[in-house]
Coordinates of C-alpha atoms in Angstrom, one line a residue:
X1 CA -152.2 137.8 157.0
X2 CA -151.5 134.1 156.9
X3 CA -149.6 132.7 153.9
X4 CA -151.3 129.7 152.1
X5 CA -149.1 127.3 150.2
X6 CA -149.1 124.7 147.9
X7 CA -147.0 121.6 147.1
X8 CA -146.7 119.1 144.3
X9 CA -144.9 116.6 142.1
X10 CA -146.4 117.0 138.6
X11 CA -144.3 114.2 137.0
X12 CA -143.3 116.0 134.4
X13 CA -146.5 116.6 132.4
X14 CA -147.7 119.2 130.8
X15 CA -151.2 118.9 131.9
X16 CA -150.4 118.4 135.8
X17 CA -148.2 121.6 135.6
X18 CA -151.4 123.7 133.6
X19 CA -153.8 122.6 136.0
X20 CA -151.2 123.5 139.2
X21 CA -150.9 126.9 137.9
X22 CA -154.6 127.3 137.6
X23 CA -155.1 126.1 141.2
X24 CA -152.3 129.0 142.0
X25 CA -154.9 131.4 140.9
X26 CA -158.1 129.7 142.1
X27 CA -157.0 128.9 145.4
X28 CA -155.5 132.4 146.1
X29 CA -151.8 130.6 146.5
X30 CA -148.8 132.5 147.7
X31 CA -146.2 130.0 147.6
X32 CA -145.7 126.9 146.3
X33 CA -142.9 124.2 145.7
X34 CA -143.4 121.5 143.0
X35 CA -140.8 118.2 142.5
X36 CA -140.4 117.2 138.8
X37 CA -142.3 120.5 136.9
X38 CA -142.7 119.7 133.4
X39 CA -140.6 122.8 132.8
X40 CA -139.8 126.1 135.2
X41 CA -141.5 129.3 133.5
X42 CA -139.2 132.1 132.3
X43 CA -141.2 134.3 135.0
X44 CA -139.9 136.4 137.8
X45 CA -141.9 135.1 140.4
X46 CA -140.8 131.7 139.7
X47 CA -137.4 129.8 140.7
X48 CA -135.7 126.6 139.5
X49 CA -133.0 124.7 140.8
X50 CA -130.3 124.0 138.0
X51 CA -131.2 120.3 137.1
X52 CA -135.3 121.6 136.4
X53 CA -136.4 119.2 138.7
X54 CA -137.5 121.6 141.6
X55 CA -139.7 124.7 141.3
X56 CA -140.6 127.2 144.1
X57 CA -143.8 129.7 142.7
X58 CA -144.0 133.2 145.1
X59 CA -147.4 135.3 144.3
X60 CA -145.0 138.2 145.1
X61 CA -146.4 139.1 148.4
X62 CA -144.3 138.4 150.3
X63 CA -141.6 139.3 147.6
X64 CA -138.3 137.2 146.9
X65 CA -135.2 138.9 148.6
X66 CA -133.0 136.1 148.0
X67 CA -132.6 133.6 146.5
X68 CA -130.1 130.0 145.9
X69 CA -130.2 127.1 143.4
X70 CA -128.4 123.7 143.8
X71 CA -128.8 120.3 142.1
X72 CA -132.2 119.1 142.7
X73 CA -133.3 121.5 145.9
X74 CA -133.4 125.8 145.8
X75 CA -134.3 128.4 148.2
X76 CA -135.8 131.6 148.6
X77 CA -136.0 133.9 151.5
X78 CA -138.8 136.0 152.2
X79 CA -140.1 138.2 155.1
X80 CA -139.4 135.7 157.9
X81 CA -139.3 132.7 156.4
X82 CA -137.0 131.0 154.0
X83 CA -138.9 128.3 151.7
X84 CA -136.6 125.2 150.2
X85 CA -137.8 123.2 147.5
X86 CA -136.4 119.3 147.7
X87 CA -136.6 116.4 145.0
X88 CA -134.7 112.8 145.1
X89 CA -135.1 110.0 143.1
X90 CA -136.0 106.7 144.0
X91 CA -133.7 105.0 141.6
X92 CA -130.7 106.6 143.4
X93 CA -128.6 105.2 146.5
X94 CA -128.6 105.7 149.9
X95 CA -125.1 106.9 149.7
X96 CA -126.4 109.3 147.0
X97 CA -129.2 110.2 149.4
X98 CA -126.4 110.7 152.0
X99 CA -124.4 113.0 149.8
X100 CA -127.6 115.3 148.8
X101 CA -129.0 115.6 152.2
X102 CA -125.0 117.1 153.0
X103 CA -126.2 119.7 149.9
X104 CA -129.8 120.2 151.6
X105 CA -128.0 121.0 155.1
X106 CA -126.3 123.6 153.4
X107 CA -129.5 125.6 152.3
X108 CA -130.7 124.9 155.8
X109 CA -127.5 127.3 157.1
X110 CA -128.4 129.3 154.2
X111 CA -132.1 129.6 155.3
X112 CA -131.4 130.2 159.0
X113 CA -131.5 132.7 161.5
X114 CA -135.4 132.8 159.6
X115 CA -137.9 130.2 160.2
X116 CA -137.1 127.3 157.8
X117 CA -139.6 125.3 155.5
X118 CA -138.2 122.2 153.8
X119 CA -140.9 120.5 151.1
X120 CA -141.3 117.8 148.2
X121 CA -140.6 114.6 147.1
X122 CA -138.0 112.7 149.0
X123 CA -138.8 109.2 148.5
X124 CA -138.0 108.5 151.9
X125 CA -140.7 106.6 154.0
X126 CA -141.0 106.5 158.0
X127 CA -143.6 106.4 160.1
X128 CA -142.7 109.6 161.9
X129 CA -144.7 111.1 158.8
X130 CA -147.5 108.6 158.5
X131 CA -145.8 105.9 156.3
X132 CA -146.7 102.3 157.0
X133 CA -143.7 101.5 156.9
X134 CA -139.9 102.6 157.3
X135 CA -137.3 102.5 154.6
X136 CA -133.0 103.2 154.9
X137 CA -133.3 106.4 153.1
X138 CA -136.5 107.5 156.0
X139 CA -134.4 106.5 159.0
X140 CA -131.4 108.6 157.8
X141 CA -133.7 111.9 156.7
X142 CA -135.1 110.8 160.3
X143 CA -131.4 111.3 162.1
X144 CA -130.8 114.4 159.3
X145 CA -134.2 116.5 160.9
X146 CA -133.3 116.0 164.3
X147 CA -129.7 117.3 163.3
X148 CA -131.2 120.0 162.4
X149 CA -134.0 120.6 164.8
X150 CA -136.7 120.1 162.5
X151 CA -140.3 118.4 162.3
X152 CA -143.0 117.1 160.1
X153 CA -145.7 118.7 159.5
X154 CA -147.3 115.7 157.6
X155 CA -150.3 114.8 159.4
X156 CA -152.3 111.1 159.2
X157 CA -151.1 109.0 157.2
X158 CA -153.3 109.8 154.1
X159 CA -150.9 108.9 151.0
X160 CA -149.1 111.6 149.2
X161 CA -148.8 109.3 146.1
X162 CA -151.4 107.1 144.3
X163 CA -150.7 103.9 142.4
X164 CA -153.0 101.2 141.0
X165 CA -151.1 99.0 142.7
X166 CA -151.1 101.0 146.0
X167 CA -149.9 104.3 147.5
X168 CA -147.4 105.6 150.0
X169 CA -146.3 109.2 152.2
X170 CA -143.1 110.5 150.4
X171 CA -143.9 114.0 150.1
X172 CA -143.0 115.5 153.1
X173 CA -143.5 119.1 154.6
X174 CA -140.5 119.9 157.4
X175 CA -140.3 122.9 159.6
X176 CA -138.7 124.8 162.4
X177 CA -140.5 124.1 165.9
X178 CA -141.6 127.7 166.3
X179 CA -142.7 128.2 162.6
X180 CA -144.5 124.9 163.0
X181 CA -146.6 125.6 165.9
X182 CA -147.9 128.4 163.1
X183 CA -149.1 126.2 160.6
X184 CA -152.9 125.6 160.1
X185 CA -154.8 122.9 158.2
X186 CA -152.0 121.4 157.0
X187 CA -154.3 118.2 154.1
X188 CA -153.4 115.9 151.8
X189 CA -156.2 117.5 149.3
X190 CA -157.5 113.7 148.2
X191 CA -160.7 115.0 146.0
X192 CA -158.7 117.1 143.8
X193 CA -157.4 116.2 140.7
X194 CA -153.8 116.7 139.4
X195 CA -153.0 114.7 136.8
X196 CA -150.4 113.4 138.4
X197 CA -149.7 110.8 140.6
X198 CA -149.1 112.9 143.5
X199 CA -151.8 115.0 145.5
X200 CA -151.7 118.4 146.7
X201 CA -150.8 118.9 150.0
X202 CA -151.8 122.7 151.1
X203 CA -151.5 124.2 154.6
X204 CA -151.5 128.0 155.6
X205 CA -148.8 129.9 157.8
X206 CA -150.0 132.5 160.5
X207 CA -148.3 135.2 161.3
X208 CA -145.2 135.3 163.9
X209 CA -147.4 137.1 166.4
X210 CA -149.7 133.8 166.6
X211 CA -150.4 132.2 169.9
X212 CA -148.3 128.4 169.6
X213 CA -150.5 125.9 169.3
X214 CA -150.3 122.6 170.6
X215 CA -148.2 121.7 167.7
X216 CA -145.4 122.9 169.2
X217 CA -144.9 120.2 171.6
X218 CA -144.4 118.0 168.6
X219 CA -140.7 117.8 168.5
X220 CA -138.9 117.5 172.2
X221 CA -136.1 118.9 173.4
X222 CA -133.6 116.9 172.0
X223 CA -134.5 117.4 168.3
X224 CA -132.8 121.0 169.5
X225 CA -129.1 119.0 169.8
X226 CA -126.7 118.4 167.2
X227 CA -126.5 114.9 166.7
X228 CA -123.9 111.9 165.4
X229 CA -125.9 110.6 162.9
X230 CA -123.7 107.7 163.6
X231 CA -124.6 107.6 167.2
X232 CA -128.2 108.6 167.6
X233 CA -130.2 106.5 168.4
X234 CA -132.8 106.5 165.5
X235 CA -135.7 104.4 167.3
X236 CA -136.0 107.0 170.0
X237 CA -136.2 110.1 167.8
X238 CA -138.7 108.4 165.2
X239 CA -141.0 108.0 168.4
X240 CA -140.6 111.4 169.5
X241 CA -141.8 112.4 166.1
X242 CA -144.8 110.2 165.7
X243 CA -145.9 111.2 169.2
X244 CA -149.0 113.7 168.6
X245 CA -148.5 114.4 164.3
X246 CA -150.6 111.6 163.1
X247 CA -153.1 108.6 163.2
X248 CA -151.7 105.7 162.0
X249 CA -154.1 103.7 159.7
X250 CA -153.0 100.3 159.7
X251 CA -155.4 99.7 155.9
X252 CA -152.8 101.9 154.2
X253 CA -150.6 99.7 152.1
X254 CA -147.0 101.8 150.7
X255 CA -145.7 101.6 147.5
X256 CA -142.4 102.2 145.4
X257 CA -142.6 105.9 144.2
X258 CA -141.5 108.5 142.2

């Protein structure tokens, strides 16, 4: 059976994090990762990285077999897949961005030989995952993915995060090529409410013996190298990226975000 799963940044309210664990239930959930809970629950089926600012939620089937916490990002592994949970402020540095996408790399290793999943809030921005626009932090996540041979699954260029004074794509969803070409109706769920400023984003997972889709022509050949971050060429693998993962909307106007 296909695994559905949820993501979210419930800005630390109360509320936002009620209403997320209702839609758990509602909507059948069996994983989900949420930036900035309000608070992790003292639960078994629920994981939080040691500053509380990263959740991962797991319905139990598949079950946890392992799991690993760092500062602002934790893992679990489950049947096939291992599942890591991402936050990053937007107040911090690029260096600091730098430094913490080291810390990521090392639940990447972690994660691997199973498919890997990477999700939340990075506050990076490129178009590569439907942003308007491109920031620092986006071009070096950019050159950090094809490092480590993974791609967006972000699709158009709907935004993530919604501010009276505009919106932008910094929640991002980032997975191995052949767990990607396995992911179905991957949505920015705009005409739900959260409570936050940041929408859902849900997406189901077929199983391994799923025919690839076309998906899986998304990231080329060379996002399978191990690159200098120093020397690759960032333009070229931002426009392997973009090719064939979204529709760029030119109305969409990005944001500062949280």
């Amino acid at each position: 059976m296909a695994l559905r799963l949820l993501q979210a940044n419930l800005n630390h309210c109360a509320r936002a994090q009620d209403l997320f664990i209702q839609s758990l239930a509602q909507w059948s959930i069996d994983l989900a990762v949420t930036s900035e809970p309000y608070l992790v629950p003292d639960r078994n089926n629920w994981v939080g990285d040691l500053n509380q600012l990263v959740a991962i939620y797991a319905g139990g089937n598949p079950p946890i077999v392992s799991l690993r916490r760092g500062r602002s990002c934790v893992g679990v592994k489950l049947s096939g897949i291992a599942l890591i949970g991402v936050y990053f402020s937007p107040n911090r540095s690029l260096t600091d961005f730098e430094e913490y996408l080291d810390e990521v790399s090392s639940f990447v290793q972690w994660g691997r030989p199973l498919a890997v999943v990477v999700a939340g809030d990075l506050n990076a921005k490129s178009r590569a995952w439907g942003s308007s626009v491109s920031d620092s932090r986006g071009e070096v996540l950019l050159s950090w993915m094809a490092q480590h041979n993974l791609t967006p699954l972000n699709t158009g260029s709907v935004h993530t995060c919604v501010r009276m004074q505009g919106g932008s794509v910094v929640d991002v969803t980032l997975a191995s090529p052949a767990l990607a070409c396995r992911v179905r109706d991957w949505e920015v769920l705009t005409e739900v409410e959260t409570l936050s400023d940041h929408r859902y984003i849900r997406f189901d997972i077929l199983p391994s013996s799923t025919p690839p889709t076309s998906r899986s022509t998304v990231t080329p050949p060379e996002f399978g190298r191990m690159w200098s971050l120093r020397s690759l060429d960032r333009e070229a693998v931002e426009l392997a990226a973009i090719v064939g993962t979204w529709s760029y909307r030119m109305e969409n106007k990005d944001v500062d975000d949280g």
